[in-house]
Coordinates of C-alpha atoms in Angstrom, one line a residue:
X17 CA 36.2 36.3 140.0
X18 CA 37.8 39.0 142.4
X19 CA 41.5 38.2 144.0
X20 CA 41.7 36.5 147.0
X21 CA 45.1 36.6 148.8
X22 CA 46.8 33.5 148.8
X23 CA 50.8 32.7 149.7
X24 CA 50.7 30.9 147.0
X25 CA 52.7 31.6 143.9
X26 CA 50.1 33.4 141.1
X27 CA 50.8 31.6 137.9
X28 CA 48.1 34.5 136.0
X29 CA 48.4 38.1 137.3
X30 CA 44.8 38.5 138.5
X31 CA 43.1 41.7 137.2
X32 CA 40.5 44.0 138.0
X33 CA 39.5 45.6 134.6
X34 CA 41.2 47.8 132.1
X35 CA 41.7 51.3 130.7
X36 CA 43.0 52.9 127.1
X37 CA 46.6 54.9 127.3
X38 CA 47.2 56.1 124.5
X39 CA 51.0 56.7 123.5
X40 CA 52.0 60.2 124.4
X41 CA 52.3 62.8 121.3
X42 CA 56.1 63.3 122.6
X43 CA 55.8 59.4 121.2
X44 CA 56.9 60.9 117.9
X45 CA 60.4 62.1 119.2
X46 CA 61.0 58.6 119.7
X47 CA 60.7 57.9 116.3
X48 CA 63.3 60.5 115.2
X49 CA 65.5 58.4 117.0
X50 CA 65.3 55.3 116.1
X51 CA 69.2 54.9 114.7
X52 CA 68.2 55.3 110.7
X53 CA 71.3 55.3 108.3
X54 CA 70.2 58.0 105.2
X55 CA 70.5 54.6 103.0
X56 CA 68.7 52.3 105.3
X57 CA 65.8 55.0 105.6
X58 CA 65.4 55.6 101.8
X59 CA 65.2 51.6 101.2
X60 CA 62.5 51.4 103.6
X61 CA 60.6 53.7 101.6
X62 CA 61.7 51.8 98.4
X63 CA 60.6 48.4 100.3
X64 CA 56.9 50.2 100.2
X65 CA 56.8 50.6 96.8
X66 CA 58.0 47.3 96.0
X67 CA 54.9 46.2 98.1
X68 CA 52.8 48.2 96.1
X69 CA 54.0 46.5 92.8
X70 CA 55.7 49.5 91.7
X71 CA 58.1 48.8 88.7
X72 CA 59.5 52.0 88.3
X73 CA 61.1 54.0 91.5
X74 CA 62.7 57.4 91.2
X75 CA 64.8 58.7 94.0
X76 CA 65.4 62.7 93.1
X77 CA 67.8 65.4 95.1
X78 CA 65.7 68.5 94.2
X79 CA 68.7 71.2 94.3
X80 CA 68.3 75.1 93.9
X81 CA 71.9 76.6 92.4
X82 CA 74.0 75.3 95.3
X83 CA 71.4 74.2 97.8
X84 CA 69.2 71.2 98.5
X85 CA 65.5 71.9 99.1
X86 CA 63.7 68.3 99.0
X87 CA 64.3 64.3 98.6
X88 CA 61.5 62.6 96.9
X89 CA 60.8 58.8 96.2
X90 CA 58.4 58.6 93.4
X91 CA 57.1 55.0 92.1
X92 CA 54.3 53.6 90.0
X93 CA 52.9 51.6 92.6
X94 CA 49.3 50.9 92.7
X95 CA 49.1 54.2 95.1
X96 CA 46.6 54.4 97.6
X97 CA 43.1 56.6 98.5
X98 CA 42.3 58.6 101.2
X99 CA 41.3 56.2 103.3
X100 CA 44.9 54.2 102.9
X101 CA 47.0 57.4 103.2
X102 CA 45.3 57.9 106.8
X103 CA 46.3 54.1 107.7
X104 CA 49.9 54.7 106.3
X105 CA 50.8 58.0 108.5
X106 CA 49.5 56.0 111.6
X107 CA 52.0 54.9 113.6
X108 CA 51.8 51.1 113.5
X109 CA 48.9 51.7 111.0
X110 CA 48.8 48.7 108.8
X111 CA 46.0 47.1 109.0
X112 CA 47.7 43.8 107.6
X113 CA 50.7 42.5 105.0
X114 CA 50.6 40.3 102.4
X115 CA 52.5 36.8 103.3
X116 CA 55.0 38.2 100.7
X117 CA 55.3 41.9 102.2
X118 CA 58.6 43.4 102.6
X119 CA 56.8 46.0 105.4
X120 CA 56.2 44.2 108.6
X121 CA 56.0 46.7 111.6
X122 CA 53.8 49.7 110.2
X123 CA 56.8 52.5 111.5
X124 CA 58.9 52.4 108.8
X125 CA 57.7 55.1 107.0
X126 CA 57.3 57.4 109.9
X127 CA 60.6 56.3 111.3
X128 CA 62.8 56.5 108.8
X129 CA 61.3 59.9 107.1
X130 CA 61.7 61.7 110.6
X131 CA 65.2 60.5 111.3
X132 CA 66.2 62.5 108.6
X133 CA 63.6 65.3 107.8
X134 CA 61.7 67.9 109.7
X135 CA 58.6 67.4 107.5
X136 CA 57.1 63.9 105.8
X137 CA 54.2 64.5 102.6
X138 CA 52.6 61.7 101.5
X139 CA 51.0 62.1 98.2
X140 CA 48.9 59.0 96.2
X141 CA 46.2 58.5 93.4
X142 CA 44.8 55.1 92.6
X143 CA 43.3 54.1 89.3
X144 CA 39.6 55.0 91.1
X145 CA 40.5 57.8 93.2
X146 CA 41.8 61.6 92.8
X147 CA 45.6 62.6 94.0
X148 CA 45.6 63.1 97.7
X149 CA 48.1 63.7 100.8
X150 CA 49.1 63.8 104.2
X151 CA 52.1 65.6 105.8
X152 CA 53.3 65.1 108.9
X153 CA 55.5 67.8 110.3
X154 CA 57.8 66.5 113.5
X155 CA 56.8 69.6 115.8
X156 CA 53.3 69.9 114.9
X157 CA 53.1 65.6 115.9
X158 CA 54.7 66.0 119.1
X159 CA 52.5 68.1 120.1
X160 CA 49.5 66.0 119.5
X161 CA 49.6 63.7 116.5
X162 CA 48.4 66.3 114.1
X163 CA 48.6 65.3 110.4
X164 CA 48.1 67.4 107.7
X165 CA 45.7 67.6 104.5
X166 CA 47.1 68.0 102.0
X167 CA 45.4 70.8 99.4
X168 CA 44.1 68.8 96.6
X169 CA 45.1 71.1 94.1
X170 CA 48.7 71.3 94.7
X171 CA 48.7 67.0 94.9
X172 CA 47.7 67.4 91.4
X173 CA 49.8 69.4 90.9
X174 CA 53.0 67.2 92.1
X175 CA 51.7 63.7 90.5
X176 CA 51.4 66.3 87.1
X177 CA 55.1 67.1 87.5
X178 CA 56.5 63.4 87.7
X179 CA 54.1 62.0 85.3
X180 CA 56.0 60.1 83.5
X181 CA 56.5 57.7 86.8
X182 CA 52.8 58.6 87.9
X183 CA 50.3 57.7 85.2
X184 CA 47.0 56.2 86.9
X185 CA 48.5 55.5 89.6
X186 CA 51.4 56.0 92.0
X187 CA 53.2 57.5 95.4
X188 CA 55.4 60.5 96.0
X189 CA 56.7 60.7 99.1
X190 CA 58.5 64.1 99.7
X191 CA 61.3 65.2 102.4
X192 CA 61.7 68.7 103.7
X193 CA 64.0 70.1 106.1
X194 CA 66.3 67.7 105.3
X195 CA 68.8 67.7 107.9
X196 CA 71.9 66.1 106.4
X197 CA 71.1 68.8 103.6
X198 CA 71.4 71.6 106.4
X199 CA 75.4 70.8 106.6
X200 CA 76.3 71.2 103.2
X201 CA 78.7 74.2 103.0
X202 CA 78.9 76.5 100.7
X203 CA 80.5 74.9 97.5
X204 CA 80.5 71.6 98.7
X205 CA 77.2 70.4 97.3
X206 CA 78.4 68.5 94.0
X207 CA 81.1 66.4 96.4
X208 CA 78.2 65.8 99.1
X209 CA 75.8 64.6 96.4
X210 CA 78.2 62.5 95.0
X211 CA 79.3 61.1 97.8
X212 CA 75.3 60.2 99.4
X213 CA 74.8 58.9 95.6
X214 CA 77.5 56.5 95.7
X215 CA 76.6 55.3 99.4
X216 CA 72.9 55.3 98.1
X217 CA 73.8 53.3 94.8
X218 CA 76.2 50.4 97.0
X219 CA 73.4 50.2 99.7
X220 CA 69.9 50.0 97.6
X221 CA 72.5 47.5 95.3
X222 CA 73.0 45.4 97.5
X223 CA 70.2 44.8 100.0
X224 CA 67.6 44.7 96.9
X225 CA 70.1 43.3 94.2
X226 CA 67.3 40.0 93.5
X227 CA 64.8 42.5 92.6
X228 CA 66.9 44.7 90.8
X229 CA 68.4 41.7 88.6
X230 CA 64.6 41.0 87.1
X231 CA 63.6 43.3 84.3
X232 CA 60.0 44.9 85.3
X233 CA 61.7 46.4 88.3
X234 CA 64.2 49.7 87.7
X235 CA 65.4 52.5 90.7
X236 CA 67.1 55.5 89.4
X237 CA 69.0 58.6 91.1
X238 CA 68.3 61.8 89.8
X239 CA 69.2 65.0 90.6
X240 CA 67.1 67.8 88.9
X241 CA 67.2 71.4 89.2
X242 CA 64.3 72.7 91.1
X243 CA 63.3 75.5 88.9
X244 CA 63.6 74.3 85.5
X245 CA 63.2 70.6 86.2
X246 CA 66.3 69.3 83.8
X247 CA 68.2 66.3 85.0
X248 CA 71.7 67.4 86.6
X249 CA 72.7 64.1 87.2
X250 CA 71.2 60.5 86.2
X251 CA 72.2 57.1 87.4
X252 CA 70.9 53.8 87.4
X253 CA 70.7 51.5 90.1
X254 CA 72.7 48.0 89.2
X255 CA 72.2 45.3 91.2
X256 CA 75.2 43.8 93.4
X257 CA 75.1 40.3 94.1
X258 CA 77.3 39.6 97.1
X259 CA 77.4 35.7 95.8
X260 CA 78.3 37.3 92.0
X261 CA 81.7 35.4 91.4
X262 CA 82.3 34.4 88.1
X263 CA 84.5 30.8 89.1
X264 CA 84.2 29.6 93.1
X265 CA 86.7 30.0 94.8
X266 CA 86.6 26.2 95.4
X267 CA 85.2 23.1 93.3
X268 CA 82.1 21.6 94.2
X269 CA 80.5 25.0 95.6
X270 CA 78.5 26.3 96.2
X271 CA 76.5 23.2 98.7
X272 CA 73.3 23.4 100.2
X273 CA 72.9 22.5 104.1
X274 CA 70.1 21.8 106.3
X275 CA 70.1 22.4 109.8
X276 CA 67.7 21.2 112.4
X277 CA 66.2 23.8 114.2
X278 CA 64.2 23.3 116.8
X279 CA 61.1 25.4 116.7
X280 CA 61.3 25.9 113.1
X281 CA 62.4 22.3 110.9
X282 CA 65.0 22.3 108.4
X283 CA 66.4 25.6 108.1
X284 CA 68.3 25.3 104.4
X285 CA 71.4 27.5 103.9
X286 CA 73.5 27.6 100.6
X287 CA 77.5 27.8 101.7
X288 CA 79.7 29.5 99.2
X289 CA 83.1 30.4 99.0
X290 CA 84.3 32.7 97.0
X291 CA 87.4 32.9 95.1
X292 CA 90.6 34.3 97.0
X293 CA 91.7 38.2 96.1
X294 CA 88.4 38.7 94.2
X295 CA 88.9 42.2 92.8
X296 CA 84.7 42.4 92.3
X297 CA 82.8 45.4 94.1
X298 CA 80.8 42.8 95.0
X299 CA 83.6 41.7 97.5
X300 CA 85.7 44.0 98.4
X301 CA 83.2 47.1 97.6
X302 CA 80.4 46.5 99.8
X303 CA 81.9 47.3 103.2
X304 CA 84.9 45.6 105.4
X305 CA 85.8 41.6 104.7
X306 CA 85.5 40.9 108.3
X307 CA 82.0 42.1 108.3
X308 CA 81.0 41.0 105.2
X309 CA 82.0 37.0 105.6
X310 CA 79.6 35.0 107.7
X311 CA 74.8 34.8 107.1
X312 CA 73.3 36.8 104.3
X313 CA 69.8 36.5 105.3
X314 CA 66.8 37.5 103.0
X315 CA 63.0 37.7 104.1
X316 CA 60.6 37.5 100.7
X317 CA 64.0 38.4 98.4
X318 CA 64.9 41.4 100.0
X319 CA 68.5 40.6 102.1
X320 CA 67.9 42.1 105.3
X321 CA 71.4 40.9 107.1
X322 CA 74.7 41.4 104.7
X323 CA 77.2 39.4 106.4
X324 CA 77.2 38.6 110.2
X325 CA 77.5 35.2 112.3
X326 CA 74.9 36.0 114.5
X327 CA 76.4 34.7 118.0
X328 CA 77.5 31.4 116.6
X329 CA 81.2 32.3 115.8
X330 CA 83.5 35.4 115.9
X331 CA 84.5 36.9 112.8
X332 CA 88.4 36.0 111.6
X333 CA 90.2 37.2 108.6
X334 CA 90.8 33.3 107.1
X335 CA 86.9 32.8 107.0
X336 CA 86.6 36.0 104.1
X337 CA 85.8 34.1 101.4
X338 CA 82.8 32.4 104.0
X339 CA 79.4 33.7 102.6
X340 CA 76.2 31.6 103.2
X341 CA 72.9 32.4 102.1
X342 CA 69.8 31.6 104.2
X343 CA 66.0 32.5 103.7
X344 CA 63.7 33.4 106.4
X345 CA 61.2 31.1 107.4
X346 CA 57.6 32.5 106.0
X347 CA 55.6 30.8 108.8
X348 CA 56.1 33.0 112.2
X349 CA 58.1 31.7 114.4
X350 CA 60.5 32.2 118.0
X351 CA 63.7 31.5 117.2
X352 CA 64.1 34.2 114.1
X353 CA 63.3 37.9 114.5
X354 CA 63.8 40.7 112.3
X355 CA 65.5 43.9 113.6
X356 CA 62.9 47.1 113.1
X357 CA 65.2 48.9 110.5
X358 CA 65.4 45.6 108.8
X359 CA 69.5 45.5 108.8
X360 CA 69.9 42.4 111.0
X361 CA 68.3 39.6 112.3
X362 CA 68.2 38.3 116.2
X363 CA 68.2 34.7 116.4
X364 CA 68.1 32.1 119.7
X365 CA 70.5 29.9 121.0
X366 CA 68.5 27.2 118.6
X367 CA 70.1 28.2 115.9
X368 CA 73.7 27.5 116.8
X369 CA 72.5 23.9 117.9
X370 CA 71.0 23.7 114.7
X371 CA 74.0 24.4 112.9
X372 CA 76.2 22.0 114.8
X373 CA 74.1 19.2 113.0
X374 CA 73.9 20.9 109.5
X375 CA 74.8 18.6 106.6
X376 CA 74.7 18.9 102.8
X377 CA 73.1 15.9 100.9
X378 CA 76.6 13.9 100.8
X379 CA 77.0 14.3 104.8
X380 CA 79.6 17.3 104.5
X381 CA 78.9 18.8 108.0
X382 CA 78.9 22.9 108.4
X383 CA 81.8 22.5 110.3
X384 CA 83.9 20.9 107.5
X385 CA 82.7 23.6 105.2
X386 CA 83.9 26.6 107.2
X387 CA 87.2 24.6 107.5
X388 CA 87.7 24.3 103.7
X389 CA 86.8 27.9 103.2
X390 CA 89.9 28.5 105.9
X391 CA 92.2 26.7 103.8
X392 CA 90.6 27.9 100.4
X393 CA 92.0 31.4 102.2
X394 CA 95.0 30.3 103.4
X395 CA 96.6 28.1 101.0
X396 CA 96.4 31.5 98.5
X397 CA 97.9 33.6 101.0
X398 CA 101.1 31.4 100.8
X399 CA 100.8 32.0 96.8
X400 CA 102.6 34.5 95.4
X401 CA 101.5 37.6 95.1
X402 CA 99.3 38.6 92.3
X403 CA 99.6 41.6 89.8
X404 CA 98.3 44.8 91.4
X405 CA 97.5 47.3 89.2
X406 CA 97.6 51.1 89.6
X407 CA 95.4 52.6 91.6
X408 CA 92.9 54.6 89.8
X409 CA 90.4 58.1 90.1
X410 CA 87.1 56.7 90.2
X411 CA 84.7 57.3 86.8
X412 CA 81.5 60.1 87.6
X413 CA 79.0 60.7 86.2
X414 CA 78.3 60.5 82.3
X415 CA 79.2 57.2 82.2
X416 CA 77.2 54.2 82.3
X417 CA 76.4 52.4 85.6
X418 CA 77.0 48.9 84.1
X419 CA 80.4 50.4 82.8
X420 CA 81.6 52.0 86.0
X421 CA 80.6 49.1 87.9
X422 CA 83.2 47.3 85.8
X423 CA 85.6 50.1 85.7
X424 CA 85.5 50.2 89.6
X425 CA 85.5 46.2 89.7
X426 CA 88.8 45.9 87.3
X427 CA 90.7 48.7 88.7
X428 CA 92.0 49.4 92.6
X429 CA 90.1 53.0 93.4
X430 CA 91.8 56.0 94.8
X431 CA 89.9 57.4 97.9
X432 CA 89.5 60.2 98.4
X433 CA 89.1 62.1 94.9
X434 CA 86.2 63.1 93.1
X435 CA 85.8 61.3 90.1
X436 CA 86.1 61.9 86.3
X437 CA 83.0 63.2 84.6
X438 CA 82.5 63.3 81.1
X439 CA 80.1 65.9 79.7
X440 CA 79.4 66.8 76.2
X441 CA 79.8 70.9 75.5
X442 CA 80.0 73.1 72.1
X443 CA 83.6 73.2 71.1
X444 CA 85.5 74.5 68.5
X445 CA 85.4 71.6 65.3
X446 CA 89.1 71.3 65.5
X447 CA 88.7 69.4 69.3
X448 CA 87.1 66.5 70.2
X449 CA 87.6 66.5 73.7
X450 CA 89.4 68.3 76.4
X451 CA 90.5 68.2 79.9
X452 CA 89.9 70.0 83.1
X453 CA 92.5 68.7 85.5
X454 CA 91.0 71.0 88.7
X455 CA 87.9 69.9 87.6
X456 CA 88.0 66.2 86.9
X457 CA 86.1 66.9 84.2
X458 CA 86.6 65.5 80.1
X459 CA 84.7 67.7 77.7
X460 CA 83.4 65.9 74.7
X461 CA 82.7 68.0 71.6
X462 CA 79.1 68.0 70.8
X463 CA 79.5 68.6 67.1
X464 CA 80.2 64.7 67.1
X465 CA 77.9 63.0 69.4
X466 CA 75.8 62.1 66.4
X467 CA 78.4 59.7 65.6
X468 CA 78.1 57.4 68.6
X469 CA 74.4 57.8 69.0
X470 CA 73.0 57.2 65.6
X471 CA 69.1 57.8 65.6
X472 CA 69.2 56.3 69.3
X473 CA 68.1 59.5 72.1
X474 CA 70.9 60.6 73.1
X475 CA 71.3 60.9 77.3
X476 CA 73.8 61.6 80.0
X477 CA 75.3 58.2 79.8
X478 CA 75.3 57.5 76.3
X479 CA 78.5 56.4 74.1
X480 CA 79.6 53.8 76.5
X481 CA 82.7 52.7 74.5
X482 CA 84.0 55.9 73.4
X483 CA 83.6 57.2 77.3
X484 CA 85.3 53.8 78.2
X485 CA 88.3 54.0 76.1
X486 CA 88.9 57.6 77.1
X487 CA 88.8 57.3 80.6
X488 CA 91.6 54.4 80.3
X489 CA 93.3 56.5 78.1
X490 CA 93.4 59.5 80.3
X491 CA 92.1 58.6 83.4
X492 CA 95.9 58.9 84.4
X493 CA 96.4 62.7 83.2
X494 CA 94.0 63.5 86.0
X495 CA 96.0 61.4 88.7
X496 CA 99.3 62.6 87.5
X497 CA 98.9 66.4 87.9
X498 CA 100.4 69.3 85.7
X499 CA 100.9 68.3 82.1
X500 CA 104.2 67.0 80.2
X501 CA 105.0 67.6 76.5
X502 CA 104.6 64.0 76.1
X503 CA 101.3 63.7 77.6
X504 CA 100.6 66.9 75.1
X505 CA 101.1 65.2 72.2
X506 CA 99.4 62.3 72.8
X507 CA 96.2 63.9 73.5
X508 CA 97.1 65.9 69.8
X509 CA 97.0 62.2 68.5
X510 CA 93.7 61.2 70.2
X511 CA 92.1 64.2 68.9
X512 CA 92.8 63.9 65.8
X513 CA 92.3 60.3 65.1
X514 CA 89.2 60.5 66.9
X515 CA 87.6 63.6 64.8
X516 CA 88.9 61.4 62.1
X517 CA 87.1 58.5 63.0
X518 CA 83.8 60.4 64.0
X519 CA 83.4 62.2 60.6
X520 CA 83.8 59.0 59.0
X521 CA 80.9 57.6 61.2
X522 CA 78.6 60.2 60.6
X523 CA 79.4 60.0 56.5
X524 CA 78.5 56.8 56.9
X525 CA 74.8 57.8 58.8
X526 CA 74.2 59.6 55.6
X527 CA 74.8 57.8 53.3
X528 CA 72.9 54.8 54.5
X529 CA 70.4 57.8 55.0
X530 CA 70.3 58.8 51.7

């Protein structure tokens, strides 16, 4: 029915048809711009292969001598056709999510690979269809959305290389022009790498620590020399569970509340409290007190907000131990709204109303919770002071991630210094291990690895208790500087005892053996 002018307020906009605008190709820029940490970015490519029921994940830094080249993500996932790989370089191309999808806007993909690299490949094979891929390069899409086809050959050729991850099926998503990599000076690449690893390790930890606790689900860091494939580095992602106290820090906690929320229901939220001068990474390791007290908020397991009071309160130093877990709503709604990088969530002025009338199934209010997690705080500030110990270099690689977790949970880290790597090398019989102080590096005789192996494959991390003892053993020669005559002879002592002690392992291997 056409317009007809009228002083009357319009309570529709009237219309007179309708016409397609595309977005403009210089859309794409946008998306390089879109505020992507380098950890946020790579678990958004991890949240997709979650949702493609992936249980094995491989994050590798392909580096040439001193250089990085590439970042990959590689996963088992059920991997997708050519048909999907079109739908999944399309900007807002997802056709639809399962109720229990971690993906939820279509861009994360696009976004997060060009916030950080000048070229995105996308590289798949299903159980029914060949390898395939797409690459989207940033100045070839601004110009007009152009996506690449991939050569068939050479995606064979890639899902060949990583087939251990890729059987029947998979994904490989692959970075170029890496930009962060572009900075790297010369001689700086092991302290860069180490550095993104351990960001990389505490970030994917954390925000998908429920799905790294179960045990058909595993995300390793490599770094592998580009030319002849072998593993530079290997670590293991851990899970970190920012409610992972071993005693509250208060009796009768954790409670569960439920808050009225108009819009939504019952909103349920578990209120812990953790246990004053926790020494846990999962405290103290995960990022600033102040920002890490207040809503931990997961959507379909994965936490998407660590810490945070969303409006309702500011954040003070007595409400630390203050940690309160709360699980999105599955059915859509307008009071709960997840941010696009999925690292925060938006919430209405219902919400705060609704916690003002939380209460736990004895009729403990919110309110009287937060002020027992004050005084939980303050009455062990007025405590004496507990034991500190010494401060201590961080343990590097060769050591077990379970076993430098704990390492870095029991003892205060130095910042600043690159940590101790152990590394096993051919040595003369006569030493078991030495040090390299400028190095931060403990050299293990490879004569005796046999001896804490067994007939178990040896790898990078193996021989967790002998790399354990020796890093508490010397972990302070490192942190102390030039040597002492003292210091000499106890390292004489270790050596000995310990070539000792690994012949009389191994005669023991042999005769069992015989």
């Amino acid at each position: 029915m056409p317009y007809e002018h009228s002083a009357d307020w319009q309570y529709e906009v009237p219309t007179s048809g309708s016409k397609r605008l595309p977005p403009a190709a210089r859309y794409v820029q946008s998306l390089t711009h879109q505020g992507y940490g380098f950890e946020a970015a790579i678990a958004d490519l991890v949240d997709n292969s979650i949702d493609a029921a992936a249980s094995k994940v491989v994050i590798s830094f392909l580096r040439d001598s001193d250089h990085l080249v590439s970042l990959l993500v590689i996963d088992d996932g059920n991997g997708m056709d050519e048909a999907g790989l079109d739908i999944a370089m399309t900007v807002g191309g997802r056709a639809g999510y399962a109720d229990s999808a971690l993906g939820h806007f279509g861009a994360g993909l696009k976004a997060a690979s060009l916030s950080h690299a000048d070229s995105l490949t996308l590289i798949s094979r299903t159980k029914r269809s060949a390898s395939a891929g797409r690459r989207w390069r940033t100045a070839a899409a601004q110009e007009d959305f152009s996506c690449d086809i991939v050569d068939a050959r050479y995606c064979q050729d890639l899902v060949d290389r990583y087939d251990g991850i890729v059987e029947w099926h998979g994904t490989i998503v692959r970075w170029d022009g890496v930009r962060a990599f572009e900075t790297v000076t010369a001689g700086q690449t092991d302290r860069f790498l180490n550095d993104a690893i351990e960001k990389l390790e505490t970030h994917l930890g954390l925000y998908l620590h429920r799905f790294l606790a179960r045990k058909d689900f595993h995300v390793d860091i490599v770094v592998e020399d580009v030319h002849t494939r072998d593993e530079l580095d290997h670590r293991g992602i851990e899970p970190i569970d920012p409610f992972g106290y071993r005693i509250p820090g208060r009796a009768n906690y954790p409670r569960t509340f439920s808050a009225p929320v108009e819009g939504v229901g019952d909103v349920v939220m578990t209120g812990h409290i953790w246990p004053p001068k926790s020494p846990l990474v999962a405290y103290r390791g995960i990022g600033p007190l102040a920002d890490r007290q207040g809503f931990y908020v997961y959507r379909h397991d994965r936490l998407v907000q660590a810490g945070g009071w969303n409006g309702t309160r500011s954040a003070e130093t007595h409400h630390n131990l203050a940690r309160i877990t709360l699980d999105l709503p599955s059915a859509p709604n307008g009071v709960f709204s997840l941010t696009v990088k999925k690292d925060g969530v938006n919430v209405t002025p219902a919400f705060a109303r609704g916690l003002e009338q939380a209460v736990d199934a004895n009729g403990q209010t919110f309110a009287s919770y937060l002020q027992e997690a004050e005084a939980t705080y303050r009455e062990a500030a007025r405590r004496s002071t507990e034991v500190r110990r010494t401060e201590a270099i961080p343990p590097g690689k060769g050591i077990d991630p379970k076993l430098k977790r704990t390492l870095r949970d029991e003892l205060p880290q130095l910042e600043g210094q690159d940590p101790i790597t152990f590394r096993w090398e051919a040595m003369p019989s006569h030493t078991f291990f030495s040090i390299d102080r400028d190095e931060h590096v403990v050299r293990l005789n490879k004569e005796y690895r046999p001896a804490f192996n067994g007939d178990r494959r040896a790898g990078s991390n193996d021989a967790p208790v002998l790399k354990g003892l020796l890093y508490l053993l010397l972990e302070k020669n490192f942190r102390m500087g030039r040597s002492s005559a003292q210091r000499d002879d106890e390292m004489a002592l270790w050596n000995n005892v310990l070539i000792t002690a690994a012949h009389c392992e191994m005669a023991r291997y042999e005769n069992e053996a015989g």
